[in-house]
Amino acid sequence: MAGLWWPARPAAGALRAWAPRGPHRGKTAQVPRRPLPRTPWTTRGPPPGAPLPRSWQDKRPVQEQIPGLEQVTYAGKQYFVPWLARPRLPRWERGWHDPRHSPGPRYEAMPLYKERVCYVCHQRTKMLEGVRQALWLTKTKLMEGLPPKVLSIIDEPANQLENEDERVQNAISHARVWITTELIPKRESYCPVLLEDLLHLCRTMASKYPSLSKRMLARDYKVAAAWERESSILQVRGMNGILLNAINPLLPVASKDEILATENHVLETFHPISPTIDLQEVNVYEERHDTGFREGYPYPHPHTLYFVESANVRPVRFRPEQLRAKMLMFAFGNALAKAKILYGDDPKVLEHPVVVQSIGTEGRIFQFMVFQLNTTDLASSDGVKNLVWIDSDQYMYDYIRYLPGIRKKVVKFPPGIYGYRPDTFKKFLALYLHGAVQDSTQTQIL
Amino acid sequence: EYPAPPGKMAAPRGWRLAWQGHCRLLHTERSAAPPPPLYPPVVASHTAKSKSAKRRRLEYFYQQVHEAPSIAEKLRLYGRLQRLKYVVYPQTFSLNADRWYQSFTKTVFVPGLPPAGAQPAGPGAPDLSELRSLACDALLQEHFYQRKRERPFLYREQQHVPGPFLTQLVSSLSAALGSSNPLLATSCLDLKPQVNFYWERGETVVCRGYRTGRIDPVRFQIDDEPLIQIRVPKQLPEFVPLDYSVPGEVPVINHKPDKLPLFKRQYDNKIFIGSKVADPCSYGHTQFHLIPDKLKRERLLKANLADQIEVTYRANGIASLFAWTAAQAMYQGFWCEADVTRPFVSQAVISDGKYFAFFCYQLNTLALTVKADQNNPRKNICWGTESKPLYEAVEGNNVKGFNDEILLQLVQFLLNRPEQL
């Protein structure tokens, strides 16, 4: 059928395969299931000392338990008969090395093999403890809300677009409703389009602040950073998100006093779970630092990382807590790589802290983060810590109505955006303008 | 026709003269109002297999489309009937595809660019050196500074370096030119949007199936995906007046489109400019296309098709711009039976990363069906340049031989705006 058409939906009272059938039909879970209580059994296996479940016990084959007992196979007959066992024949060897059919070298034979295990965080790592785990791994102290420097940019009336609300709502409608001839677009199409539209709106501010044009977006770039944290080697690797690079670095957001005050902060641990849970363990690795760009790049300083969480299927999609953890790890990775290249490999407290911002979204909910790297001395858990300001779960709008709600032949609920909140875009714009705008509370941080 | 004129009724043998109440007596005056008709109008059948019945069904269909309450409804009724149609690909390997596409879309191709209208002096002329440094930075970032895979996957070289370079170039240039062109500040930038258009041109005889022997219009559909597209809320000014007589002819090709080669399929008749009718940015400004890997210059030169290099650019320009501009016109309520009353204008830049070709399109007529085209002197016009390189080579972190004319032309394209702004 041409043009807009009603999507094919099952009838209202149709039985669903996953829902209860019979007398309890129609009674799907009314209350969302609470997460399971965290006991040693539910997190990782049985506690020490308890007997293992049957399926986890070591099972030795019958031949080992009763020596001398051999199976009678049809190997001697050289043809199959159904009443004799299947023989275990030796694996066929080609006799010569064919590069197109070779399994490759074993891990132990690779040149970069190391005995000590390294834990790698990549873009599909969903950490169990979320932000708490990322805070421990990156030796960071958490502050709720955005820093006052960024909030003061929001309050300035000159830092707003003309017809800001109307244009943002047009951008949301474009991404969520108008982008396809079908009725409802999928998250994989609307989420990146929404981010691009919001970035386009932010870029139009370049007419007011010319230093905004001295920035460049980079997509599909790979970052590499390695550090040691209480006897485990950790690495951040791989493609993460869209990076906005700037010519001038961001000035530190926290004062010297706040940085020194973090020495007293104690990092939160979560015994018995190891802080390196859910990170990929590798034995073949190379510790290197790479911002993703060569020397001499005209926009050397990372400004903001944009993460788009647009998987269509809910189990694959990152939950907000895991998305915040990923944002923190990669902001830290970019900052650490930049600091090591600027100030050398020795672990030390930085004179000029490196600031990297990060914004993550799944199309409706935005997570804002400002990360300040104060020290590269991460081996011990004492001393000056890094700082991160997180503003989590900012809704840009509540929901979108695609079809009008008609009650008794009167349009009661017109289609469109419901529950639009203008503050979220103001924060988005403030994080974009940070570094290019002189705000009133800026003090010289030496 | 009734009342039957007196004196013309032939009386067959044995027919008694009966008084026909509707006949006028010879010496009476006709009264002021004609008497109301006693019988309904005699019209052709609706369902018969005859030409007059077909005409009547067509008239009824046109009347329905004319009376549609909204534009979305009009588009739905226009493309409601699905039949086999030729799928036209703007980026095609067919030889001499640009002449065929000109005949399908009634377009005259004029080499060069349209006569430049007097651009009003904007709030500040853009600084070319700044824009040149932006362009060079984008070029060097993708070619040299950003660490990428050494060898991209097979047939993915264009999306490895030239694609991101073009995206970066367009977004930074449009942001930098926002102060000089207020239209760009209210524009909408789409990445890889869908652009579709469906139209009928010419007639043919159905050769197979249960409808064999009937005369059917030839249907076409374009499904295009430009790399970047800029849509604006106000229409661009026309290049030449609506009824301008272009020095040039629309090529007439006396073969079936199958010879191009062009293949038929039957699916949704979509008409889409990149976003739905409700979007306020419903006029087009500029499209940017990337030549795909299979149509690159080196491959065509290796296959001894050096003259087809420009043909691919032209065919892409004509087909994509026709689809986009005509879809914009349909979004304003015009269609083949209600022809456009003002010309619709769009621009396109087609590139393979190094060579750039610029195209401008003016849609003067949507009436391409046989019935609507009988007394239609208007033709659509497409202006286009040859492809020229933006730079000679990128060696390390140096750009050698940067061509300022191409950048200037690109900037002028982006600065195009209506006179009121």
CSV table of N, CA and C in Angstrom, one decimal, chain A residues 1-5 162 167 170 174 177-184 193 196-197 200-201 203-204 206-207 213-222 245 288-299, chain B residues 72 75-76 79-80 82 130 133-134 137-138 141-147 149 167-168 171-172 174-176 178-179 184-191 196 231 268-272 274-276 278-280:
chain,number,residue,atom,x,y,z
A,1,MET,N,0.9,-1.2,0.0
A,1,MET,CA,0.0,0.0,0.0
A,1,MET,C,0.9,1.2,0.0
A,2,ALA,N,0.5,2.2,-0.7
A,2,ALA,CA,1.3,3.4,-0.8
A,2,ALA,C,1.2,4.3,0.4
A,3,GLY,N,2.2,5.1,0.7
A,3,GLY,CA,2.1,6.1,1.7
A,3,GLY,C,1.9,5.6,3.1
A,4,LEU,N,1.4,6.4,4.0
A,4,LEU,CA,1.2,6.0,5.4
A,4,LEU,C,0.1,5.0,5.5
A,5,TRP,N,0.3,4.0,6.2
A,5,TRP,CA,-0.7,3.0,6.4
A,5,TRP,C,-0.6,2.4,7.8
A,162,GLU,N,17.9,31.3,18.5
A,162,GLU,CA,16.6,32.0,18.3
A,162,GLU,C,15.5,30.9,18.1
A,167,ARG,N,12.8,25.0,17.3
A,167,ARG,CA,13.7,24.3,16.5
A,167,ARG,C,14.1,23.0,17.0
A,170,ASN,N,11.2,20.7,16.4
A,170,ASN,CA,11.3,20.3,15.0
A,170,ASN,C,12.3,19.2,14.7
A,174,HIS,N,11.5,15.6,13.4
A,174,HIS,CA,12.1,15.1,12.2
A,174,HIS,C,12.7,13.7,12.5
A,177,VAL,N,9.5,11.2,13.7
A,177,VAL,CA,8.3,11.0,13.0
A,177,VAL,C,8.5,11.1,11.5
A,178,TRP,N,9.2,12.2,11.0
A,178,TRP,CA,9.2,12.5,9.6
A,178,TRP,C,10.2,11.9,8.8
A,179,ILE,N,11.0,11.0,9.4
A,179,ILE,CA,12.2,10.6,8.7
A,179,ILE,C,11.9,9.4,7.7
A,180,THR,N,10.8,8.8,7.8
A,180,THR,CA,10.6,7.6,7.0
A,180,THR,C,9.1,7.7,6.5
A,181,THR,N,8.8,6.9,5.4
A,181,THR,CA,7.5,6.9,4.9
A,181,THR,C,6.6,6.0,5.8
A,182,GLU,N,7.3,5.1,6.6
A,182,GLU,CA,6.4,4.3,7.4
A,182,GLU,C,5.9,5.1,8.6
A,183,LEU,N,5.1,4.5,9.5
A,183,LEU,CA,4.5,5.3,10.5
A,183,LEU,C,5.6,5.5,11.7
A,184,ILE,N,6.3,4.4,12.1
A,184,ILE,CA,7.2,4.6,13.2
A,184,ILE,C,8.6,4.1,12.8
A,193,VAL,N,20.1,10.2,13.9
A,193,VAL,CA,19.6,11.4,13.2
A,193,VAL,C,19.3,12.5,14.2
A,196,GLU,N,22.6,14.0,15.2
A,196,GLU,CA,23.1,14.9,14.1
A,196,GLU,C,22.3,16.2,14.0
A,197,ASP,N,21.0,16.1,14.2
A,197,ASP,CA,20.2,17.4,14.1
A,197,ASP,C,20.6,18.3,15.2
A,200,HIS,N,23.8,19.9,14.5
A,200,HIS,CA,23.6,20.9,13.5
A,200,HIS,C,23.1,22.2,14.1
A,201,LEU,N,22.1,22.1,15.0
A,201,LEU,CA,21.6,23.3,15.7
A,201,LEU,C,22.7,24.0,16.5
A,203,ARG,N,25.9,23.9,15.9
A,203,ARG,CA,26.9,24.5,15.0
A,203,ARG,C,26.4,25.8,14.4
A,204,THR,N,25.1,26.1,14.4
A,204,THR,CA,24.6,27.4,13.9
A,204,THR,C,25.0,28.5,14.8
A,206,ALA,N,27.9,29.2,15.5
A,206,ALA,CA,29.2,29.6,15.1
A,206,ALA,C,29.2,31.0,14.6
A,207,SER,N,28.0,31.5,14.2
A,207,SER,CA,27.9,32.9,13.7
A,207,SER,C,28.1,33.9,14.9
A,213,SER,N,34.0,27.6,15.2
A,213,SER,CA,34.3,26.9,13.9
A,213,SER,C,35.7,26.3,13.9
A,214,LYS,N,36.4,26.5,15.0
A,214,LYS,CA,37.8,25.8,15.1
A,214,LYS,C,37.6,24.5,15.7
A,215,ARG,N,36.7,23.7,15.3
A,215,ARG,CA,36.5,22.4,15.9
A,215,ARG,C,36.2,21.4,14.7
A,216,MET,N,36.5,20.2,14.9
A,216,MET,CA,36.3,19.2,13.8
A,216,MET,C,35.7,17.9,14.5
A,217,LEU,N,34.8,17.3,13.8
A,217,LEU,CA,34.2,16.1,14.3
A,217,LEU,C,35.0,14.9,13.7
A,218,ALA,N,35.2,13.9,14.4
A,218,ALA,CA,35.8,12.7,13.9
A,218,ALA,C,35.0,11.5,14.2
A,219,ARG,N,34.6,10.7,13.2
A,219,ARG,CA,33.9,9.5,13.4
A,219,ARG,C,34.8,8.3,13.2
A,220,ASP,N,34.4,7.2,13.8
A,220,ASP,CA,35.1,5.9,13.5
A,220,ASP,C,36.6,6.0,13.8
A,221,TYR,N,37.0,6.6,14.9
A,221,TYR,CA,38.4,6.6,15.2
A,221,TYR,C,38.6,5.7,16.4
A,222,LYS,N,39.9,5.2,16.5
A,222,LYS,CA,40.2,4.2,17.6
A,222,LYS,C,41.1,4.8,18.6
A,245,ASN,N,36.9,17.4,18.3
A,245,ASN,CA,38.2,17.9,18.6
A,245,ASN,C,38.3,19.4,18.5
A,288,ARG,N,50.0,0.4,24.7
A,288,ARG,CA,50.4,1.6,24.0
A,288,ARG,C,49.3,2.7,24.2
A,289,HIS,N,49.7,3.9,23.9
A,289,HIS,CA,48.8,5.1,24.0
A,289,HIS,C,48.7,5.7,22.7
A,290,ASP,N,47.4,5.9,22.3
A,290,ASP,CA,47.1,6.4,21.0
A,290,ASP,C,45.8,7.2,21.0
A,291,THR,N,45.9,8.5,20.7
A,291,THR,CA,44.7,9.3,20.7
A,291,THR,C,43.8,9.0,19.5
A,292,GLY,N,44.4,8.3,18.5
A,292,GLY,CA,43.7,8.0,17.2
A,292,GLY,C,44.1,8.9,16.1
A,293,PHE,N,44.9,9.9,16.4
A,293,PHE,CA,45.4,10.9,15.4
A,293,PHE,C,46.9,11.0,15.4
A,294,ARG,N,47.5,11.3,14.3
A,294,ARG,CA,48.9,11.4,14.3
A,294,ARG,C,49.4,12.8,14.8
A,295,GLU,N,50.7,12.9,15.0
A,295,GLU,CA,51.3,14.2,15.4
A,295,GLU,C,51.0,15.3,14.4
A,296,GLY,N,50.9,16.5,14.9
A,296,GLY,CA,50.7,17.6,14.0
A,296,GLY,C,49.3,17.8,13.6
A,297,TYR,N,48.3,17.0,14.2
A,297,TYR,CA,46.9,17.2,13.9
A,297,TYR,C,46.5,18.6,14.4
A,298,PRO,N,45.9,19.4,13.5
A,298,PRO,CA,45.6,20.8,13.9
A,298,PRO,C,44.5,20.9,15.0
A,299,TYR,N,43.8,19.9,15.3
A,299,TYR,CA,42.8,20.0,16.4
A,299,TYR,C,43.2,18.9,17.4
B,72,ALA,N,-0.9,14.8,1.9
B,72,ALA,CA,-0.6,13.3,2.1
B,72,ALA,C,-1.6,12.4,1.4
B,75,LEU,N,-1.0,12.4,-2.3
B,75,LEU,CA,0.1,11.5,-2.7
B,75,LEU,C,-0.3,10.1,-2.6
B,76,ARG,N,-1.1,9.8,-1.6
B,76,ARG,CA,-1.5,8.4,-1.4
B,76,ARG,C,-2.4,7.9,-2.6
B,79,GLY,N,-0.4,7.5,-6.0
B,79,GLY,CA,0.4,6.3,-6.2
B,79,GLY,C,-0.3,5.1,-5.6
B,80,ARG,N,-1.6,5.1,-5.6
B,80,ARG,CA,-2.3,4.0,-5.0
B,80,ARG,C,-2.3,2.7,-5.8
B,82,GLN,N,-0.6,-0.1,-7.9
B,82,GLN,CA,0.7,-0.6,-8.1
B,82,GLN,C,0.7,-1.4,-9.4
B,130,GLU,N,39.9,31.4,5.2
B,130,GLU,CA,39.4,30.6,6.4
B,130,GLU,C,38.7,29.3,5.9
B,133,SER,N,41.2,26.9,4.7
B,133,SER,CA,41.9,26.1,5.7
B,133,SER,C,40.9,25.1,6.3
B,134,LEU,N,39.6,25.4,6.4
B,134,LEU,CA,38.7,24.4,6.9
B,134,LEU,C,38.7,23.2,6.0
B,137,ASP,N,41.8,21.2,6.3
B,137,ASP,CA,41.9,20.5,7.5
B,137,ASP,C,41.0,19.2,7.4
B,138,ALA,N,39.8,19.3,6.8
B,138,ALA,CA,39.0,18.2,6.7
B,138,ALA,C,39.6,17.1,5.8
B,141,GLN,N,42.6,15.5,7.7
B,141,GLN,CA,42.1,14.7,8.8
B,141,GLN,C,41.8,13.3,8.2
B,142,GLU,N,41.0,13.3,7.1
B,142,GLU,CA,40.6,11.9,6.6
B,142,GLU,C,41.7,11.2,5.9
B,143,HIS,N,42.6,12.0,5.2
B,143,HIS,CA,43.6,11.3,4.4
B,143,HIS,C,44.8,10.9,5.2
B,144,PHE,N,45.2,11.7,6.2
B,144,PHE,CA,46.5,11.5,6.9
B,144,PHE,C,46.4,11.4,8.4
B,145,TYR,N,45.7,12.4,9.0
B,145,TYR,CA,45.9,12.5,10.5
B,145,TYR,C,45.2,11.4,11.2
B,146,GLN,N,43.9,11.1,10.8
B,146,GLN,CA,43.2,10.1,11.5
B,146,GLN,C,43.7,8.7,11.2
B,147,ARG,N,44.0,7.9,12.2
B,147,ARG,CA,44.5,6.6,11.9
B,147,ARG,C,43.4,5.6,11.5
B,149,ARG,N,42.3,2.0,9.0
B,149,ARG,CA,42.8,0.7,8.4
B,149,ARG,C,43.6,1.0,7.2
B,167,THR,N,31.3,14.7,4.2
B,167,THR,CA,30.4,15.0,5.3
B,167,THR,C,31.0,16.1,6.1
B,168,GLN,N,32.3,16.0,6.5
B,168,GLN,CA,32.9,17.0,7.3
B,168,GLN,C,33.0,18.3,6.6
B,171,SER,N,29.5,20.0,6.5
B,171,SER,CA,28.9,20.4,7.8
B,171,SER,C,29.7,21.7,8.3
B,172,SER,N,31.1,21.6,8.1
B,172,SER,CA,31.8,22.8,8.6
B,172,SER,C,31.6,24.0,7.8
B,174,SER,N,28.9,24.7,6.0
B,174,SER,CA,27.5,25.3,6.2
B,174,SER,C,27.5,26.0,7.6
B,175,ALA,N,28.2,25.5,8.6
B,175,ALA,CA,28.2,26.2,9.9
B,175,ALA,C,29.0,27.5,9.7
B,176,ALA,N,30.1,27.5,9.0
B,176,ALA,CA,30.8,28.8,8.8
B,176,ALA,C,30.1,29.8,8.0
B,178,GLY,N,26.9,30.2,8.0
B,178,GLY,CA,25.6,30.6,8.5
B,178,GLY,C,25.4,32.0,8.7
B,179,SER,N,26.5,32.7,9.0
B,179,SER,CA,26.4,34.2,9.2
B,179,SER,C,26.1,34.9,7.9
B,184,LEU,N,20.8,29.2,5.7
B,184,LEU,CA,21.5,28.0,6.2
B,184,LEU,C,21.3,27.9,7.7
B,185,ALA,N,21.1,29.0,8.4
B,185,ALA,CA,21.0,28.9,9.8
B,185,ALA,C,19.7,28.2,10.2
B,186,THR,N,18.6,28.2,9.3
B,186,THR,CA,17.4,27.6,9.6
B,186,THR,C,17.2,26.3,8.8
B,187,SER,N,18.3,25.8,8.2
B,187,SER,CA,18.2,24.7,7.3
B,187,SER,C,18.2,23.4,8.1
B,188,CYS,N,18.0,22.3,7.4
B,188,CYS,CA,18.1,21.0,8.1
B,188,CYS,C,19.0,20.1,7.3
B,189,LEU,N,20.0,19.5,7.9
B,189,LEU,CA,21.0,18.7,7.3
B,189,LEU,C,20.7,17.3,7.4
B,190,ASP,N,20.5,16.5,6.3
B,190,ASP,CA,20.2,15.1,6.4
B,190,ASP,C,21.4,14.3,6.0
B,191,LEU,N,21.7,13.2,6.7
B,191,LEU,CA,22.8,12.3,6.2
B,191,LEU,C,22.1,11.1,5.7
B,196,ASN,N,12.6,9.6,-3.0
B,196,ASN,CA,11.9,8.7,-3.9
B,196,ASN,C,10.9,9.6,-4.8
B,231,ARG,N,18.0,20.9,3.4
B,231,ARG,CA,16.6,21.3,3.1
B,231,ARG,C,16.3,22.6,3.8
B,268,ASP,N,5.8,-0.4,-3.7
B,268,ASP,CA,5.2,0.8,-3.2
B,268,ASP,C,5.6,2.0,-4.2
B,269,ASN,N,4.6,2.8,-4.5
B,269,ASN,CA,5.0,4.0,-5.3
B,269,ASN,C,5.3,5.1,-4.3
B,270,LYS,N,6.5,5.3,-4.0
B,270,LYS,CA,6.9,6.3,-2.9
B,270,LYS,C,7.2,7.6,-3.5
B,271,ILE,N,6.8,8.7,-2.8
B,271,ILE,CA,7.2,10.0,-3.2
B,271,ILE,C,7.7,10.6,-1.9
B,272,PHE,N,9.0,11.0,-1.8
B,272,PHE,CA,9.6,11.4,-0.5
B,272,PHE,C,10.7,12.3,-0.8
B,274,GLY,N,12.8,13.3,1.7
B,274,GLY,CA,13.7,13.1,2.8
B,274,GLY,C,13.0,13.3,4.2
B,275,SER,N,11.9,13.9,4.2
B,275,SER,CA,11.1,13.9,5.4
B,275,SER,C,9.6,14.1,5.0
B,276,LYS,N,8.7,13.9,5.9
B,276,LYS,CA,7.3,13.9,5.5
B,276,LYS,C,6.8,15.3,5.2
B,278,ALA,N,4.7,17.1,6.8
B,278,ALA,CA,4.5,18.0,7.9
B,278,ALA,C,5.8,18.8,8.2
B,279,ASP,N,6.9,18.4,7.7
B,279,ASP,CA,8.2,19.1,8.0
B,279,ASP,C,8.2,20.5,7.5
B,280,PRO,N,8.5,21.6,8.3
B,280,PRO,CA,8.5,22.9,7.7
B,280,PRO,C,9.6,23.1,6.6
